[in-house]
XYZ file of C-alpha atoms in Angstrom:
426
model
C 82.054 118.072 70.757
C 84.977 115.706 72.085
C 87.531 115.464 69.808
C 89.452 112.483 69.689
C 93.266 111.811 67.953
C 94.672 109.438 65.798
C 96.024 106.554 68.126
C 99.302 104.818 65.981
C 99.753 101.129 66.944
C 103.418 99.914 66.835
C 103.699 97.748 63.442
C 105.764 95.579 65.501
C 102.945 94.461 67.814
C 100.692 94.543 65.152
C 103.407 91.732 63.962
C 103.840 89.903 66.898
C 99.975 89.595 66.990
C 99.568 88.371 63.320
C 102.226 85.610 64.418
C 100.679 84.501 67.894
C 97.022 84.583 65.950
C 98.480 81.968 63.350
C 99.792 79.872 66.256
C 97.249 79.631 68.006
C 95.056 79.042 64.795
C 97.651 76.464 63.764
C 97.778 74.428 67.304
C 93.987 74.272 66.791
C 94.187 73.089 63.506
C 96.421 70.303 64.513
C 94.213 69.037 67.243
C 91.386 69.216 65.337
C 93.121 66.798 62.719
C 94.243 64.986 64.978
C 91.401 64.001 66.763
C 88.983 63.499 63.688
C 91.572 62.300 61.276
C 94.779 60.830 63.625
C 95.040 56.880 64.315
C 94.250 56.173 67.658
C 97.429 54.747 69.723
C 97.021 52.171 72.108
C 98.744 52.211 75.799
C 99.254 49.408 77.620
C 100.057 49.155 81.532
C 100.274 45.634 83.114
C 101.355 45.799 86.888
C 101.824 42.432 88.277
C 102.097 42.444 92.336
C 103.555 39.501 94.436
C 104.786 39.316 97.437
C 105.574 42.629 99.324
C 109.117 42.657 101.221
C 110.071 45.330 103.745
C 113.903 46.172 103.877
C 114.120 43.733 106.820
C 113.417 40.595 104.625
C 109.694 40.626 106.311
C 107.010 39.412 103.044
C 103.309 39.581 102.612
C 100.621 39.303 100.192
C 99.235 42.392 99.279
C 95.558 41.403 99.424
C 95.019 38.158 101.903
C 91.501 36.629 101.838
C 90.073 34.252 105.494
C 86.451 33.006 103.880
C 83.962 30.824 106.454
C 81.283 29.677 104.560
C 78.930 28.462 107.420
C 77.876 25.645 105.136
C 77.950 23.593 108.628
C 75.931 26.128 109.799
C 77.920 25.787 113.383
C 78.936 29.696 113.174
C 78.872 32.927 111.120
C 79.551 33.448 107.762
C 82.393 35.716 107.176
C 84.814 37.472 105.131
C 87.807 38.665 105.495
C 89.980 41.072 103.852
C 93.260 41.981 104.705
C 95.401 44.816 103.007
C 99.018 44.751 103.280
C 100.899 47.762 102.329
C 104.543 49.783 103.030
C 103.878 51.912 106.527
C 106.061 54.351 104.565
C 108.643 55.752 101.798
C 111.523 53.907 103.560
C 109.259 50.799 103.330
C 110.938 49.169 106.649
C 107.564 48.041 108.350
C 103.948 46.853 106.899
C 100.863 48.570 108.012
C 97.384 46.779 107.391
C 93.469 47.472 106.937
C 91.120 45.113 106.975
C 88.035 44.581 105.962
C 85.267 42.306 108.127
C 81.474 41.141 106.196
C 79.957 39.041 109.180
C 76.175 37.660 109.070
C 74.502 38.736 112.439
C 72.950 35.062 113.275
C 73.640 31.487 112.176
C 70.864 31.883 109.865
C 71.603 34.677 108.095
C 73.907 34.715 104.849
C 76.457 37.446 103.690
C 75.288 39.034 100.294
C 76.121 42.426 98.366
C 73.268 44.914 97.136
C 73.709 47.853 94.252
C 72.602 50.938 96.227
C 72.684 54.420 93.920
C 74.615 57.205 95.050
C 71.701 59.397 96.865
C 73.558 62.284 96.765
C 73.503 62.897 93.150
C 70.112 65.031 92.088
C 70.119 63.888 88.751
C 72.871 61.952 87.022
C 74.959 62.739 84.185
C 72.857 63.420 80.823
C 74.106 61.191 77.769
C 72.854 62.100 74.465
C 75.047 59.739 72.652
C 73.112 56.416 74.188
C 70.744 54.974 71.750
C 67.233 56.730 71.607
C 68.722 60.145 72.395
C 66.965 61.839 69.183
C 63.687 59.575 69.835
C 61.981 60.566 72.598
C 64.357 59.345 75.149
C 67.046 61.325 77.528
C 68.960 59.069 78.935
C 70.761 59.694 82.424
C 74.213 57.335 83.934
C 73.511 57.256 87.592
C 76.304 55.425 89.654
C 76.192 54.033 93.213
C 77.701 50.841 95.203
C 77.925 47.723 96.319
C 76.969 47.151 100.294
C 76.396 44.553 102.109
C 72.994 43.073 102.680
C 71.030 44.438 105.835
C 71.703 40.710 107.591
C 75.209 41.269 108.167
C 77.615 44.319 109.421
C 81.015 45.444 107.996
C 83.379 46.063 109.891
C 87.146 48.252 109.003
C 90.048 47.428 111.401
C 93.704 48.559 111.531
C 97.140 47.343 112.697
C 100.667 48.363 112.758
C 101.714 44.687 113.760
C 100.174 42.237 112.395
C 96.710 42.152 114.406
C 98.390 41.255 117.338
C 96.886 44.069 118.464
C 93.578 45.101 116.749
C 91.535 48.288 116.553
C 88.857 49.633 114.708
C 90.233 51.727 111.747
C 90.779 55.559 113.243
C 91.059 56.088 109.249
C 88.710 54.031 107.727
C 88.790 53.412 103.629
C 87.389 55.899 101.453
C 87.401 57.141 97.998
C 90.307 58.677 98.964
C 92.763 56.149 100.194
C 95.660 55.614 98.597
C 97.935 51.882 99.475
C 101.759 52.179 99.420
C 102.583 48.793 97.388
C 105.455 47.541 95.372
C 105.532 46.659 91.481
C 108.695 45.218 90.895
C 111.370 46.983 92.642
C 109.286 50.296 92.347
C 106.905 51.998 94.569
C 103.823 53.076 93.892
C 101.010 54.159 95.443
C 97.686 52.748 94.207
C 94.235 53.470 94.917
C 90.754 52.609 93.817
C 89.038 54.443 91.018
C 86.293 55.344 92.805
C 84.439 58.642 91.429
C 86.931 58.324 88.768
C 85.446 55.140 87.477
C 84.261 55.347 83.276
C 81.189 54.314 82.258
C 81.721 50.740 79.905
C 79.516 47.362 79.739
C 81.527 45.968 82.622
C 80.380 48.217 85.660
C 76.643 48.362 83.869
C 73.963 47.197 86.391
C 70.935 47.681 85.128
C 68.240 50.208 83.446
C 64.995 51.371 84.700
C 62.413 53.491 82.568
C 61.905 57.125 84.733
C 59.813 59.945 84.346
C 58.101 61.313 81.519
C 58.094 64.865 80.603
C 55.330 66.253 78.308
C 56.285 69.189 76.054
C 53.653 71.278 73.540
C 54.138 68.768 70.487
C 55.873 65.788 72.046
C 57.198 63.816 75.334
C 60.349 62.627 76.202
C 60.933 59.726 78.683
C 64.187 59.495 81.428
C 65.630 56.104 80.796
C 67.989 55.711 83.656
C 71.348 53.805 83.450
C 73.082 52.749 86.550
C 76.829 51.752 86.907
C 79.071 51.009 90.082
C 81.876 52.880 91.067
C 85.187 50.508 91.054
C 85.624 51.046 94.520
C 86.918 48.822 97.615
C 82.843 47.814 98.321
C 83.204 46.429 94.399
C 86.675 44.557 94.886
C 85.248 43.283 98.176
C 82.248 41.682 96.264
C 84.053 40.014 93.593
C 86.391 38.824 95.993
C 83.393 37.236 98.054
C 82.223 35.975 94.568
C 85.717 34.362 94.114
C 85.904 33.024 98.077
C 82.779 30.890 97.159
C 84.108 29.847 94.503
C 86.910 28.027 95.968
C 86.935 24.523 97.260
C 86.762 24.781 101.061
C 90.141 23.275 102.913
C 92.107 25.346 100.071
C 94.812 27.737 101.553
C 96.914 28.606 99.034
C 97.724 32.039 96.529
C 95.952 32.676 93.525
C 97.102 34.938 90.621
C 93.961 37.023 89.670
C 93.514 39.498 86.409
C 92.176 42.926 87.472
C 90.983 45.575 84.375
C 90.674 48.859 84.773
C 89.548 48.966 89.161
C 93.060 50.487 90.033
C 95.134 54.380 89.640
C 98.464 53.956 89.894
C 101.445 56.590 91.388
C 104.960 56.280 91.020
C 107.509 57.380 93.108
C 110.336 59.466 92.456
C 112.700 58.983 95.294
C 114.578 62.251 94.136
C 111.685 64.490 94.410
C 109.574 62.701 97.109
C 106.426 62.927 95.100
C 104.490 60.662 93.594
C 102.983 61.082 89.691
C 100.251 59.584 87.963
C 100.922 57.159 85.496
C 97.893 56.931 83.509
C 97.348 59.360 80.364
C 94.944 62.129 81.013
C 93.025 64.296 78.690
C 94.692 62.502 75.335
C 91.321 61.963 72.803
C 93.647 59.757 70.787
C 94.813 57.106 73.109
C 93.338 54.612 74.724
C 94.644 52.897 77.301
C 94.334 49.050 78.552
C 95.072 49.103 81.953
C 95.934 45.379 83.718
C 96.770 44.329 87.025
C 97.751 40.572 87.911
C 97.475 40.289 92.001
C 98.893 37.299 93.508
C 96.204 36.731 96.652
C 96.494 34.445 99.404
C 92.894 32.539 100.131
C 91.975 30.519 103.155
C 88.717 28.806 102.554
C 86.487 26.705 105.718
C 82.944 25.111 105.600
C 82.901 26.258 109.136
C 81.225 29.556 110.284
C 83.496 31.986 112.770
C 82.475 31.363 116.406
C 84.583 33.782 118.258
C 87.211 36.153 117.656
C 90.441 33.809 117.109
C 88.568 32.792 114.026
C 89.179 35.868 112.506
C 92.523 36.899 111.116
C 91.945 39.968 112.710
C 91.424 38.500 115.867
C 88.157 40.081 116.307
C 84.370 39.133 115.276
C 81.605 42.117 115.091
C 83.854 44.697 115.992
C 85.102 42.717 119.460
C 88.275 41.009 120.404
C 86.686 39.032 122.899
C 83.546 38.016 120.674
C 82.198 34.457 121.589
C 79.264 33.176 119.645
C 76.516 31.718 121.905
C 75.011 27.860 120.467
C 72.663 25.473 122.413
C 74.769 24.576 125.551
C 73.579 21.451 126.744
C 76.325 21.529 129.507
C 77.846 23.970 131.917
C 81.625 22.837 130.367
C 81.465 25.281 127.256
C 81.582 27.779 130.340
C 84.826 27.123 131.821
C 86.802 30.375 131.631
C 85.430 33.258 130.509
C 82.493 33.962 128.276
C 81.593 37.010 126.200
C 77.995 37.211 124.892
C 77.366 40.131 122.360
C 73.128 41.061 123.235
C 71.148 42.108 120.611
C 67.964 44.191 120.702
C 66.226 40.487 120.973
C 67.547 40.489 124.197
C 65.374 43.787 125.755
C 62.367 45.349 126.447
C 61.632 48.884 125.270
C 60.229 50.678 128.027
C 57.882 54.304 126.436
C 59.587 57.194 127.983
C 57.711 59.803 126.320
C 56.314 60.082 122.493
C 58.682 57.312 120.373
C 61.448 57.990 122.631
C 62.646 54.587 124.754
C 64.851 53.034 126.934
C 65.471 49.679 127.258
C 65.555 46.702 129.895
C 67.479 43.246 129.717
C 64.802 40.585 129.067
C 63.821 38.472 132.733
C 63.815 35.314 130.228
C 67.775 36.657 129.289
C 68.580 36.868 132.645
C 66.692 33.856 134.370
C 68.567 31.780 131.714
C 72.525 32.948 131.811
C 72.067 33.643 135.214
C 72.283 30.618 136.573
C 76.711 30.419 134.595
C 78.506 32.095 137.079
C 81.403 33.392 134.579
C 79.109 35.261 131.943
C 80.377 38.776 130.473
C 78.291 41.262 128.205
C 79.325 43.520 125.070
C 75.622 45.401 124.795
C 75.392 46.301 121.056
C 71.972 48.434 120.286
C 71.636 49.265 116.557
C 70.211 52.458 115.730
C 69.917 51.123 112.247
C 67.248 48.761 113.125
C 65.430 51.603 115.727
C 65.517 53.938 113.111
C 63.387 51.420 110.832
C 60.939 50.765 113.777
C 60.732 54.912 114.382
C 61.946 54.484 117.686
C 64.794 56.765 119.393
C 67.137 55.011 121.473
C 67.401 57.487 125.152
C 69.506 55.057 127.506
C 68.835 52.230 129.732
C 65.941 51.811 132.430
C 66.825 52.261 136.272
C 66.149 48.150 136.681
C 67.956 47.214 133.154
C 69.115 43.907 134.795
C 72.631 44.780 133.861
C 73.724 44.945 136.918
C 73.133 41.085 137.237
C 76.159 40.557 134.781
C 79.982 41.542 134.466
C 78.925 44.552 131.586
C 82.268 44.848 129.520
C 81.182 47.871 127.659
C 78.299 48.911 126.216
C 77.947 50.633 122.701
C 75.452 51.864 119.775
C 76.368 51.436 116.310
C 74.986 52.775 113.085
C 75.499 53.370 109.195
C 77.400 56.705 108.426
C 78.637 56.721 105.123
C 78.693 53.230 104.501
C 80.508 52.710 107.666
C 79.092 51.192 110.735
C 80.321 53.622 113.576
C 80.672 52.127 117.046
C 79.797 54.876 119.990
C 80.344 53.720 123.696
C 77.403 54.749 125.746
C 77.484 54.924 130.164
C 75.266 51.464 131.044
C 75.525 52.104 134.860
C-alpha cells in the first residue's frame, strides 16, 4: 500500500491567496453593482468636417457629390461620389476615390436594392425581441444596399485630381480607412461596416421563416433584417439627398450623420492611431454625431460622355461617348467612341451552352458607313450568367475587324464590385 506524507502549505501563500480571492470577489462585486444598480453616463462625440487643407494651402471637401438626373432624358443618369482625403501623415498632397452609379441606357433609372449578406448561414439569435418566450425565435440578419441590376458601379482612383483617372487598384471595402481632418487633428475614419448595432434606424424589414415542430409545441423563425452602415448605405442616402436638390444648385451643404462613422486619432508622437469610441463599457452610452460640409452639383441633364463626369470617365472609360439618333454625319467630326453591348452580337453555339459571339451585320451596315468610329467591346458575364450561357471568345468573322477596336473587356460582379478583365479581340 502507497503511503503518502503530510504535504505543509506555506501560511503565507495560503495568505496571499485569501487576499487575491477577495479581490477578485470584490472587482466582481463592483461590476455587478455597477451594471444593475450604477446610473448610466452619457458620451457625446460631435466631429464636424469642413474643408480639408494640405500643408501647401491646397482645400477640398471631404465628400463632393456631381448628380445628372436625366430628367431630359438626353443622357444617363448618374452619380457621383468623390472622396477627398490626406495621401498621408505629413498631409502635403490629397488622394481621392470615387464612386460612379451610371444607368446602362437612356431609359433606365439608377435605384438601390437591400440584398442580405449570403454568407451568413443563419443570423444572430435574439431572445430579447418580443415573442421570444411565445413561440417565436427571432433571428437579425444584415446585408446591403446595391445598386439596381439597370445600372453598374463603378470605383476609380487618383493621386491628382482625376486628371488622370484609373480604376481603383484598391477598391473600398469594409476595411478602408480615410485620412481626414477634424479641426486641426487627424484622424482616420472609416465606415462601420460589420461593426454596425442593431437600432430602429438601419431596420429594413421582417419576414415570417420556417417553422420547427417539437413533441408538445412549434416555434416559428421570424427574421429581422438590418443594413450594415457601410459606403453602399452612405452612397444611397446621398443619392436620396442628390434628388432632393433643386437641379442648377452647386453649392455645399452641412449634413448631420448618427452613428455611420469609427473614428482614429492620431498621436503624432507615437505614429499610431487609437480609437476614440468607448468599447466594452455596459454603463455608457454613447451619441456619436458627425456634421459633413458636402459640396453638391445638381443637372436635369443625363452624362453623355466622359467630360461629364468629375472623374472624367463614364462606365469605366475615359473616352466614353454616348450614342443618340444622329440625323447628321456632323456629331462625327473627330473621334467617336461607342461602348457595344451584348445587343450589338450574335451568339454563335460552340458546343453545349458554351458561345462566342459575332458583331451584328445590322451594327455594322449602319456605323459603317462614319468613317471615324472607335469600339470599347464590353460583354457582361452578369447578364450571360442569367441566360446560362458561357462566354468562350469571339467568332473568326466577328466583324471587328471592320472598326478601329480600342480594347475589348468582360466585366462582372465580385463582391459587390464590377471587375473589368481585358480579353484578346483579334
Amino acid at each position: 500500500m502507497a503511503k503518502y506524507k503530510n504535504i505543509k502549505v506555506p501560511k503565507s501563500l495560503i495568505v496571499c491567496l485569501a487576499i487575491l480571492f477577495c479581490l477578485c470577489a470584490g472587482i466582481d462585486g463592483w461590476y455587478f453593482y455597477v451594471w444593475k444598480y450604477g446610473s448610466e453616463k452619457l458620451v457625446s462625440n460631435t466631429y464636424e468636417l469642413g474643408l480639408q487643407t494640405t500643408t501647401s494651402g491646397d482645400t477640398k471637401y471631404f465628400v463632393e457629390l456631381d448628380y445628372m438626373s436625366n430628367a431630359k432624358k438626353n443622357g444617363l443618369e448618374k452619380l457621383d461620389i468623390k472622396f477627398n482625403y490626406m495621401l498621408d501623415e505629413n498631409q502635403e498632397a490629397f488622394y481621392s476615390q470615387g464612386l460612379q452609379y451610371v444607368a446602362d441606357s437612356v431609359d433606365d433609372t439608377l435605384d438601390f436594392e437591400y440584398k442580405a449578406d449570403a454568407s451568413q448561414t443563419k443570423g444572430i439569435y435574439l431572445n430579447t425581441l418580443p415573442g421570444w418566450y411565445s413561440g417565436v425565435d427571432n433571428y437579425a440578419w444584415w446585408g446591403s444596399y446595391r445598386v439596381n441590376e439597370k445600372a453598374a458601379m463603378y470605383n476609380y482612383s487618383s493621386g491628382d485630381d482625376y486628371k488622370t483617372t484609373t480604376l481603383s487598384t484598391n477598391p473600398l471595402s469594409l476595411k478602408t480607412k480615410f485620412k481626414i481632418q477634424v479641426g486641426d487633428q487627424l484622424f482616420q475614419m472609416k465606415f462601420r461596416n460589420e461593426d454596425t448595432e442593431i437600432s430602429p434606424d438601419n431596420y429594413q424589414y421582417k419576414t415570417v421563416g420556417d417553422v420547427h415542430f417539437y413533441v408538445v409545441y412549434a416555434r416559428t423563425d421570424h427574421n429581422w433584417y438590418y443594413t450594415y452602415y457601410d459606403y453602399s448605405y452612405f452612397s444611397k442616402l446621398m443619392y436620396e439627398v442628390a434628388k432632393s436638390i433643386t437641379p442648377g444648385t452647386n453649392k455645399s451643404y452641412v449634413f448631420e450623420f448618427g452613428d455611420l462613422f469609427d473614428y482614429y486619432l492620431y498621436d503624432a508622437e507615437t505614429g499610431q492611431y487609437s480609437n476614440t469610441r468607448y468599447e466594452n463599457c455596459d454603463s455608457v452610452i454613447q451619441d456619436m454625431k458627425s456634421y459633413y460640409s458636402i459640396k453638391i452639383n445638381v443637372s436635369e441633364n443625363g452624362a453623355q460622355k466622359a467630360s461629364d463626369s468629375i472623374f472624367h470617365a463614364l462606365h469605366g472609360s475615359t473616352t466614353y461617348n454616348l450614342l443618340g439618333d444622329y440625323s447628321s454625319d456632323d456629331y462625327f467630326v473627330g473621334r467617336t467612341v461607342i461602348t457595344t453591348k451584348l445587343n450589338d452580337f450574335d451568339f454563335v453555339n460552340i458546343v453545349d451552352k458554351r458561345y462566342a459571339i459575332k458583331l451584328r451585320d445590322e451594327f455594322v451596315n449602319y456605323y459603317s458607313k462614319y468613317p471615324k468610329i472607335y469600339l470599347e467591346v464590353e460583354i457582361d458575364l452578369d447578364k450571360l450568367q442569367e441566360l446560362d450561357i458561357e462566354f468562350v471568345g469571339f467568332t473568326e468573322d466577328s466583324n471587328l475587324d471592320k472598326f478601329n477596336v480600342l480594347k475589348a473587356y468582360t466585366i462582372q460582379t465580385v463582391d459587390g464590385q464590377k471587375i473589368k478583365t481585358e480579353v484578346k479581340h483579334d
